[in-house]
PDB file of C-alpha atoms in Angstrom:
ATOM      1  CA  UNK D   1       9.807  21.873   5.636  1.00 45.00           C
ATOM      2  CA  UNK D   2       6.571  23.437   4.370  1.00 59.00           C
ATOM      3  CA  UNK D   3       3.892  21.204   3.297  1.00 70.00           C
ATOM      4  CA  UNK D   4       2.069  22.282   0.465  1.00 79.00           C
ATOM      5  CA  UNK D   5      -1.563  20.180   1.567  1.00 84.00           C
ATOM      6  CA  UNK D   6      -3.408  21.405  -1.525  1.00 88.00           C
ATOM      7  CA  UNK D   7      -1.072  20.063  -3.977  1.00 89.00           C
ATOM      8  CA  UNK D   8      -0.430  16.919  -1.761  1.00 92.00           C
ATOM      9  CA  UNK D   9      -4.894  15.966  -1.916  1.00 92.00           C
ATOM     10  CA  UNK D  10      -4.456  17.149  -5.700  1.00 93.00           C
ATOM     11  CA  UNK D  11      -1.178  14.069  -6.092  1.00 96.00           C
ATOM     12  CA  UNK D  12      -3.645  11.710  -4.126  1.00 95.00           C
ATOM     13  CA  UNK D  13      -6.903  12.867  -5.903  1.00 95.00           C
ATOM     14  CA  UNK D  14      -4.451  11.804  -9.294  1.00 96.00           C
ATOM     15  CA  UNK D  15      -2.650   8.820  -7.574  1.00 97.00           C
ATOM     16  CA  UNK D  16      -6.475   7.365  -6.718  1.00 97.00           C
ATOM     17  CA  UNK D  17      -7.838   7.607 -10.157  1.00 97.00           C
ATOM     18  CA  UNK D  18      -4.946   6.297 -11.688  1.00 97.00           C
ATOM     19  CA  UNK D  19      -4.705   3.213  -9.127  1.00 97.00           C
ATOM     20  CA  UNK D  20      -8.796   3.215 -10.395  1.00 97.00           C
ATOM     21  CA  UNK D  21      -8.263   2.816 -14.302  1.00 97.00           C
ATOM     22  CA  UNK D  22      -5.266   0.514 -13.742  1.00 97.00           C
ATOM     23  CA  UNK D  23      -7.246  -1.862 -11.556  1.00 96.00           C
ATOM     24  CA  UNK D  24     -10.326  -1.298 -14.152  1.00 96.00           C
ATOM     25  CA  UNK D  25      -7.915  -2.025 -17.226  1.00 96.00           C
ATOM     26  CA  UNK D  26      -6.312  -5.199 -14.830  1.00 96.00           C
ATOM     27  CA  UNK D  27      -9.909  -6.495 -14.508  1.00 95.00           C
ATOM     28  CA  UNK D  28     -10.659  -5.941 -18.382  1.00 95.00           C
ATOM     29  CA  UNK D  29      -7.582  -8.550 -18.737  1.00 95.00           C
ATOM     30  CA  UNK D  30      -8.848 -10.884 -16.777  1.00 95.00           C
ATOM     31  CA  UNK D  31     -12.380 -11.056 -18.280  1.00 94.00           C
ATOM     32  CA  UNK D  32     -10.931 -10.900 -22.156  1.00 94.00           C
ATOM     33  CA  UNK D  33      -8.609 -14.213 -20.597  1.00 95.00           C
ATOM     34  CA  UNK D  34     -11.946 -15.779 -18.693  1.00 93.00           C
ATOM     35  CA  UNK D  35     -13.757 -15.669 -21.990  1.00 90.00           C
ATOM     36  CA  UNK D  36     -10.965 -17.106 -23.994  1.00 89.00           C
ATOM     37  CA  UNK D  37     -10.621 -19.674 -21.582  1.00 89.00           C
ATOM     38  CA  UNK D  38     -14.545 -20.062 -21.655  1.00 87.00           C
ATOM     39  CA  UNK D  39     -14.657 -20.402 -24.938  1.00 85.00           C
ATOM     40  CA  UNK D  40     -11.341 -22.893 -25.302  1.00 85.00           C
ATOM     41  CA  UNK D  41     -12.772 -25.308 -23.228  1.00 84.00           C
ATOM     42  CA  UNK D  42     -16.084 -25.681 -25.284  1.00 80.00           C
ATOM     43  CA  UNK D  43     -13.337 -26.492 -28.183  1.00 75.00           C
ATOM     44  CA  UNK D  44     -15.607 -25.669 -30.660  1.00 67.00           C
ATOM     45  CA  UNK D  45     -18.322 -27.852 -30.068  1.00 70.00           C
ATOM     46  CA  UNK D  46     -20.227 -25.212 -28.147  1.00 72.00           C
ATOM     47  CA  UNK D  47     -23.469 -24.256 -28.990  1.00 81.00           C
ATOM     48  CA  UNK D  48     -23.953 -21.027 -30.935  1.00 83.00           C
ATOM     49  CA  UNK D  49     -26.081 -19.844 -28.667  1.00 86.00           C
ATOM     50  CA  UNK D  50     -24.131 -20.673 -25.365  1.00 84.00           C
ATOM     51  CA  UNK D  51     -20.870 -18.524 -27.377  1.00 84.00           C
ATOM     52  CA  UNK D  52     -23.090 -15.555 -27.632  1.00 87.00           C
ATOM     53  CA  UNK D  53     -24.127 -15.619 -24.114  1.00 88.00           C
ATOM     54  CA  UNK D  54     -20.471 -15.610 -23.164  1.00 88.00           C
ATOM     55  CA  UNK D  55     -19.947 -12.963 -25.485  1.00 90.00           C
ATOM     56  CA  UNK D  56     -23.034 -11.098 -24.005  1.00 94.00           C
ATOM     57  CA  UNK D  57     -21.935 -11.764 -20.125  1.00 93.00           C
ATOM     58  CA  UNK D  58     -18.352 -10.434 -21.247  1.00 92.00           C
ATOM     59  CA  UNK D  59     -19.394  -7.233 -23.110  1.00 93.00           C
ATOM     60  CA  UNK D  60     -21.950  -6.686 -19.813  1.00 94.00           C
ATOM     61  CA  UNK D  61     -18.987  -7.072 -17.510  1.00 93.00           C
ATOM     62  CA  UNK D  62     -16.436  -4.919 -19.411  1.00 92.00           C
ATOM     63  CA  UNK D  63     -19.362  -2.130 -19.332  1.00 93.00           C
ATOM     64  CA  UNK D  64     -20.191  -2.243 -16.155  1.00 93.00           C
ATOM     65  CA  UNK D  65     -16.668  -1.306 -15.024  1.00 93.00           C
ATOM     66  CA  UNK D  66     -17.244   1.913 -16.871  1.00 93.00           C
ATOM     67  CA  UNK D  67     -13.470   2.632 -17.904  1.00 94.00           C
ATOM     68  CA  UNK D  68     -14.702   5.677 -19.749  1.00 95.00           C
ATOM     69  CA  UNK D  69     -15.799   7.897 -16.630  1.00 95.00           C
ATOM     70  CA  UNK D  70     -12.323   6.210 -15.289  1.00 96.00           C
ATOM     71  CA  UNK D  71     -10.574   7.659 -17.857  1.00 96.00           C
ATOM     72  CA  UNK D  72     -12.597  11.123 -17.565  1.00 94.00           C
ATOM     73  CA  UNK D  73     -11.519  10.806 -13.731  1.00 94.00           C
ATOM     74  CA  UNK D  74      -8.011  10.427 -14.253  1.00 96.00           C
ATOM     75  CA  UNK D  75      -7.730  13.019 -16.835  1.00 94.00           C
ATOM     76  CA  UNK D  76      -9.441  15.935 -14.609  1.00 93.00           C
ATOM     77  CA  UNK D  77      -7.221  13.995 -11.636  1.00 95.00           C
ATOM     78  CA  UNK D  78      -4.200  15.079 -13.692  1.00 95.00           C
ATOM     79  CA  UNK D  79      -5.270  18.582 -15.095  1.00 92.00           C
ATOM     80  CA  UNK D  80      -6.210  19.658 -11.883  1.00 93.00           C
ATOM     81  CA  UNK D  81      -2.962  18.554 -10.296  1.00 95.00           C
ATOM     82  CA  UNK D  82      -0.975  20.518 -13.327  1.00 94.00           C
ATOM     83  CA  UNK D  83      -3.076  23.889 -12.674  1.00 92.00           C
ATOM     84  CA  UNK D  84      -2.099  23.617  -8.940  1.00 92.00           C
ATOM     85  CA  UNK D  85       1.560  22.729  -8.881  1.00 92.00           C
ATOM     86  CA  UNK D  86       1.679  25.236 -12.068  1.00 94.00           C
ATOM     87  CA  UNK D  87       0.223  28.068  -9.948  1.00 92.00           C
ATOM     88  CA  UNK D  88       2.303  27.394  -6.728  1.00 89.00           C
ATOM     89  CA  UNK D  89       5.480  27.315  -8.513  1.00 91.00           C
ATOM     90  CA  UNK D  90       4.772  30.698 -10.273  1.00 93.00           C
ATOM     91  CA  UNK D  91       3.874  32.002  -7.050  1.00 90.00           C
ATOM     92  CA  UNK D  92       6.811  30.667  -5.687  1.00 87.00           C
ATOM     93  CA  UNK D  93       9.092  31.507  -8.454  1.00 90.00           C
ATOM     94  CA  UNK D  94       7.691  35.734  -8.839  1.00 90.00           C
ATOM     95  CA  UNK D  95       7.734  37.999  -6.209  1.00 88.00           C
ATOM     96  CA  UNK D  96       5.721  40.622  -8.141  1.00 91.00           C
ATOM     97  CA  UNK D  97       1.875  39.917  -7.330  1.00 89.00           C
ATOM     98  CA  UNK D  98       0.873  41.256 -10.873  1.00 93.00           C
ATOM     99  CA  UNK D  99       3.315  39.433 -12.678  1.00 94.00           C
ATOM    100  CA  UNK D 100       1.834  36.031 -10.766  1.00 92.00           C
ATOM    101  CA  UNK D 101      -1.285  36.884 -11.937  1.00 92.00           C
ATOM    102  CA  UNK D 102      -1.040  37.651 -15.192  1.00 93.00           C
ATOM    103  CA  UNK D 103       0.768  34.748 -15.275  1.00 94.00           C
ATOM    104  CA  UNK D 104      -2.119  32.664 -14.065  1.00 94.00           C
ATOM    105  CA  UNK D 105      -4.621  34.345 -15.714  1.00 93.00           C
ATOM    106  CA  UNK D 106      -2.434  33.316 -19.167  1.00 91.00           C
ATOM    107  CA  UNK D 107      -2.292  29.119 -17.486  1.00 92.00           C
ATOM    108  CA  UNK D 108      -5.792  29.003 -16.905  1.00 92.00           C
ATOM    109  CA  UNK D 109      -7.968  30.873 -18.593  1.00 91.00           C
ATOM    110  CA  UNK D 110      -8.854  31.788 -22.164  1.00 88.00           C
ATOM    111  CA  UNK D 111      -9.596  35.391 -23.627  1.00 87.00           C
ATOM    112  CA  UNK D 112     -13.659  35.036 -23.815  1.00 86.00           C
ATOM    113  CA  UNK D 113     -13.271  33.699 -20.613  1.00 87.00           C
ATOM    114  CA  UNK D 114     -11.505  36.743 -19.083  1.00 86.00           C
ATOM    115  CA  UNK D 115     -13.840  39.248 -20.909  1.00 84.00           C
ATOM    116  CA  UNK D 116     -16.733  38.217 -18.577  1.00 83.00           C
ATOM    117  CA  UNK D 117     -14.966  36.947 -15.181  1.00 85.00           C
ATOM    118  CA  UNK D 118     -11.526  39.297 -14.979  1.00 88.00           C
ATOM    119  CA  UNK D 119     -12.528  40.736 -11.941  1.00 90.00           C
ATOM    120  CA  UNK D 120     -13.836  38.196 -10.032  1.00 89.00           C
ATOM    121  CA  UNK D 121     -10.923  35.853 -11.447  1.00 91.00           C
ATOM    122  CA  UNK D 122      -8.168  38.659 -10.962  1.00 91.00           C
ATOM    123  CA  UNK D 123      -9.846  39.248  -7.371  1.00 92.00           C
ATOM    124  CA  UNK D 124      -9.281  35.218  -6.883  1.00 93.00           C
ATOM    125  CA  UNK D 125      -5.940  35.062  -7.925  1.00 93.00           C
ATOM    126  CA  UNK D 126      -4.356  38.319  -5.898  1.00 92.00           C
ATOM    127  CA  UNK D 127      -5.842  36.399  -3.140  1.00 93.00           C
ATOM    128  CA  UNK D 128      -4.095  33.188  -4.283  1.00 92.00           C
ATOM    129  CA  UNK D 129      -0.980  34.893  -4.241  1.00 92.00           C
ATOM    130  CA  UNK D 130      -0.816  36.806  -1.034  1.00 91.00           C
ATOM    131  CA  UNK D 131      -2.367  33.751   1.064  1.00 91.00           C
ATOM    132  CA  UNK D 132       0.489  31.373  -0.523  1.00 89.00           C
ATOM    133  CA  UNK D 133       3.600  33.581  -0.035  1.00 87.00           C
ATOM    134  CA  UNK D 134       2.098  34.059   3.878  1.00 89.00           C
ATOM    135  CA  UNK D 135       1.982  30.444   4.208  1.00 88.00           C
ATOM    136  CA  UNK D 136       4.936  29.899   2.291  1.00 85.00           C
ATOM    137  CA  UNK D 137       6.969  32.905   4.047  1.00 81.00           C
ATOM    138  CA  UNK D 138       5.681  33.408   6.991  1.00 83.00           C
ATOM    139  CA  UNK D 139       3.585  31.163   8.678  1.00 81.00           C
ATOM    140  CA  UNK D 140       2.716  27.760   7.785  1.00 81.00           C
ATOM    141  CA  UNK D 141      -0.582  27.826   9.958  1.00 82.00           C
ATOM    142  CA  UNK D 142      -3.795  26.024   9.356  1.00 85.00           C
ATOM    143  CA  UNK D 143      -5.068  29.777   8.816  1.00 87.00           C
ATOM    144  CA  UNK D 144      -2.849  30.634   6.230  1.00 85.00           C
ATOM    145  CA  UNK D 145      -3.429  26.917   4.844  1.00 89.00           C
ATOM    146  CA  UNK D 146      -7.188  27.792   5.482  1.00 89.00           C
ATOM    147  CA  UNK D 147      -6.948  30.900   3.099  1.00 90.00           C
ATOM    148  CA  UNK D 148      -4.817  29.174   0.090  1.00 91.00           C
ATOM    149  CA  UNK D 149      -7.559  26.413  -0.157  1.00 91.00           C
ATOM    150  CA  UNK D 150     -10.080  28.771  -0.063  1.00 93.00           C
ATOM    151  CA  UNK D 151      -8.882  31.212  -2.708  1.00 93.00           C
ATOM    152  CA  UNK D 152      -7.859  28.103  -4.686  1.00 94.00           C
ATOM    153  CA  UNK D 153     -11.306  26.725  -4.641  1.00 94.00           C
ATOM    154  CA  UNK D 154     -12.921  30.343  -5.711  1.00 94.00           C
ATOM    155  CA  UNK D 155     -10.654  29.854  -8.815  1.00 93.00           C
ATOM    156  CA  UNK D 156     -11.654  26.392  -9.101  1.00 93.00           C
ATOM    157  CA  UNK D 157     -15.543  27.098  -8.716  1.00 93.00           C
ATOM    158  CA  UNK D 158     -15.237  29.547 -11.922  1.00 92.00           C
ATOM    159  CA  UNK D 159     -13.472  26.944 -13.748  1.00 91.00           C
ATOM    160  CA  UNK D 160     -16.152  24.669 -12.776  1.00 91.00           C
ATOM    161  CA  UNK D 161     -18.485  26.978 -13.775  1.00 91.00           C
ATOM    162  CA  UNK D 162     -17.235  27.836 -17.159  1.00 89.00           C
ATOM    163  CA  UNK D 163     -17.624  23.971 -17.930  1.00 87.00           C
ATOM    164  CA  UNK D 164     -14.005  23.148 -17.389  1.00 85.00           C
ATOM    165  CA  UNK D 165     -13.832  19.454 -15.761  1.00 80.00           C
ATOM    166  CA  UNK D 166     -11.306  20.403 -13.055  1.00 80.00           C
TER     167      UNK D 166
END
């Protein structure tokens, strides 16, 4: 059986972030519970002052696990693993190299986009296509794995560089 190693590291890349914001979200439990419990056992004879630092040291922990740019992780984690098992299974699924990339061009980009990339993207994408029906059925080789990755990320570096968080 062929492995596909770019869209196995793209599963783990998504598998890590998500094992990141649940662990984050766990740990946001815990302190919520800590500070109830905090605040229980003063029973409401705690000075004012004392709940506020508790409320202070909470809100200060709960930032500092930064669950946004978790969140932000996950979600490129996820796009970019939907882009690459998209774009295999096209290529795996149409013979026809122009077909495939229209195809992809249509996934991932949008129209302004195209008007000042489509060769460079269209370049990047034939490349795509030939390198992952030779590894696919040919020769699984760590050349032909070589060349998928690096066609891939050429299509990934103008994503990148259109502002796309990939």
């Amino acid at each position: 059986m062929r492995r596909h190693h770019l869209i196995e590291e793209a599963k783990a890349e998504l598998d890590v972030a998500y094992d990141a914001v649940k662990q984050a979200e766990t740990e946001l439990m815990s302190l919520e519970f800590d500070y109830n419990e905090r605040v229980k056992q003063a029973n409401g004879t705690a000075d004012p002052d004392y709940l506020a630092t508790l409320m202070r040291e909470k809100e200060q922990n709960q930032q500092n696990l930064d669950l946004e740019s978790l969140y932000e992780l996950q979600q490129s984690a996820t796009q970019r693993f939907a882009l690459v098992s998209a774009s295999f299974g096209i290529v795996g699924s149409i013979k026809d190299p122009h077909m495939t990339v229209d195809l992809i061009v249509r996934l991932l980009f949008q129209e302004d986009e195209l008007r000042r990339n489509r060769v460079a993207i269209e370049r990047h994408l034939r490349a795509f296509h030939k390198s992952l029906r030779a590894y696919t059925l040919e020769d699984s080789s760590a050349d032909n794995d070589a060349e998928v990755r690096g066609s891939w990320a050429a299509i990934e570096d103008i994503l990148r560089s259109l502002g796309r968080q990939i």
